[in-house]
GROMACS .gro file of C-alpha atoms in nm:
model
   87
    1MET     CA    1  -2.392  -1.061   2.391
    2ALA     CA    2  -2.375  -1.382   2.587
    3SER     CA    3  -2.597  -1.663   2.469
    4THR     CA    4  -2.849  -1.799   2.719
    5GLN     CA    5  -2.829  -2.152   2.575
    6HIS     CA    6  -2.543  -2.359   2.714
    7ASN     CA    7  -2.450  -2.725   2.685
    8SER     CA    8  -2.395  -2.929   3.000
    9ASP     CA    9  -2.021  -2.918   2.919
   10ASP     CA   10  -2.037  -2.539   2.939
   11GLU     CA   11  -2.090  -2.557   3.317
   12ALA     CA   12  -1.715  -2.621   3.359
   13LEU     CA   13  -1.634  -2.291   3.187
   14SER     CA   14  -1.594  -1.965   3.372
   15PRO     CA   15  -1.839  -1.687   3.283
   16LEU     CA   16  -1.562  -1.501   3.098
   17GLU     CA   17  -1.470  -1.811   2.897
   18GLN     CA   18  -1.835  -1.867   2.808
   19GLU     CA   19  -1.874  -1.503   2.705
   20VAL     CA   20  -1.566  -1.528   2.482
   21LEU     CA   21  -1.703  -1.845   2.320
   22ASP     CA   22  -2.040  -1.678   2.267
   23GLU     CA   23  -1.870  -1.379   2.104
   24TYR     CA   24  -1.676  -1.614   1.875
   25ALA     CA   25  -2.003  -1.784   1.779
   26SER     CA   26  -2.159  -1.445   1.708
   27LEU     CA   27  -1.856  -1.343   1.503
   28ALA     CA   28  -1.873  -1.668   1.304
   29GLY     CA   29  -2.240  -1.600   1.228
   30ASN     CA   30  -2.164  -1.245   1.117
   31LEU     CA   31  -1.880  -1.368   0.895
   32ASP     CA   32  -2.115  -1.623   0.736
   33LYS     CA   33  -2.366  -1.344   0.663
   34LEU     CA   34  -2.087  -1.127   0.519
   35SER     CA   35  -1.967  -1.415   0.302
   36GLY     CA   36  -2.316  -1.462   0.164
   37LEU     CA   37  -2.356  -1.092   0.089
   38LEU     CA   38  -2.018  -1.075  -0.083
   39ALA     CA   39  -2.100  -1.381  -0.293
   40ASP     CA   40  -2.429  -1.217  -0.395
   41LEU     CA   41  -2.258  -0.888  -0.482
   42SER     CA   42  -1.987  -1.058  -0.684
   43SER     CA   43  -2.235  -1.267  -0.881
   44ARG     CA   44  -2.407  -0.965  -1.034
   45PRO     CA   45  -2.224  -0.647  -1.125
   46SER     CA   46  -2.358  -0.320  -0.999
   47ALA     CA   47  -2.514  -0.060  -1.226
   48GLU     CA   48  -2.214   0.168  -1.175
   49ILE     CA   49  -1.975  -0.097  -1.306
   50LEU     CA   50  -2.198  -0.161  -1.606
   51ASP     CA   51  -2.222   0.211  -1.684
   52ALA     CA   52  -1.844   0.247  -1.661
   53LEU     CA   53  -1.797  -0.052  -1.890
   54ARG     CA   54  -2.043   0.094  -2.142
   55GLY     CA   55  -1.847   0.420  -2.142
   56LEU     CA   56  -1.523   0.231  -2.189
   57GLU     CA   57  -1.680   0.033  -2.473
   58ARG     CA   58  -1.785   0.355  -2.650
   59LYS     CA   59  -1.437   0.505  -2.611
   60THR     CA   60  -1.274   0.185  -2.736
   61ALA     CA   61  -1.506   0.177  -3.038
   62THR     CA   62  -1.420   0.540  -3.114
   63VAL     CA   63  -1.047   0.471  -3.093
   64PHE     CA   64  -1.087   0.164  -3.315
   65THR     CA   65  -1.280   0.367  -3.574
   66LEU     CA   66  -1.014   0.640  -3.572
   67LEU     CA   67  -0.740   0.378  -3.608
   68LYS     CA   68  -0.916   0.219  -3.906
   69ALA     CA   69  -0.960   0.561  -4.067
   70SER     CA   70  -0.592   0.641  -4.013
   71VAL     CA   71  -0.480   0.310  -4.162
   72TYR     CA   72  -0.714   0.359  -4.458
   73SER     CA   73  -0.578   0.711  -4.509
   74ILE     CA   74  -0.216   0.588  -4.501
   75VAL     CA   75  -0.291   0.306  -4.745
   76LEU     CA   76  -0.475   0.545  -4.977
   77GLN     CA   77  -0.188   0.796  -4.965
   78GLN     CA   78   0.062   0.520  -5.046
   79GLU     CA   79  -0.148   0.407  -5.343
   80ILE     CA   80  -0.175   0.763  -5.472
   81PHE     CA   81   0.198   0.820  -5.420
   82GLY     CA   82   0.278   0.490  -5.593
   83GLU     CA   83   0.059   0.581  -5.893
   84GLU     CA   84   0.228   0.921  -5.923
   85GLU     CA   85   0.575   0.765  -5.923
   86GLY     CA   86   0.480   0.477  -6.151
   87GLY     CA   87   0.253   0.673  -6.381
   0.00000   0.00000   0.00000
């Protein structure tokens, strides 16, 4: 996709050189667009990521609750065992 706008300095370039420069300019524009899109995507998480994080949060809360229950059970058993030995 060769650009139809050329500077007066471009007259010294061969058609192939000008086409290569035009392609580089097009590539630079596309990379700028891609950079903007990536910045936009990274600034706000997608719904899939949020759903996965919610699921992970629920699982973590469940594990934490089970851990607390286990610790409470162990402490309670130790108290009961201590009372039986001491009593």
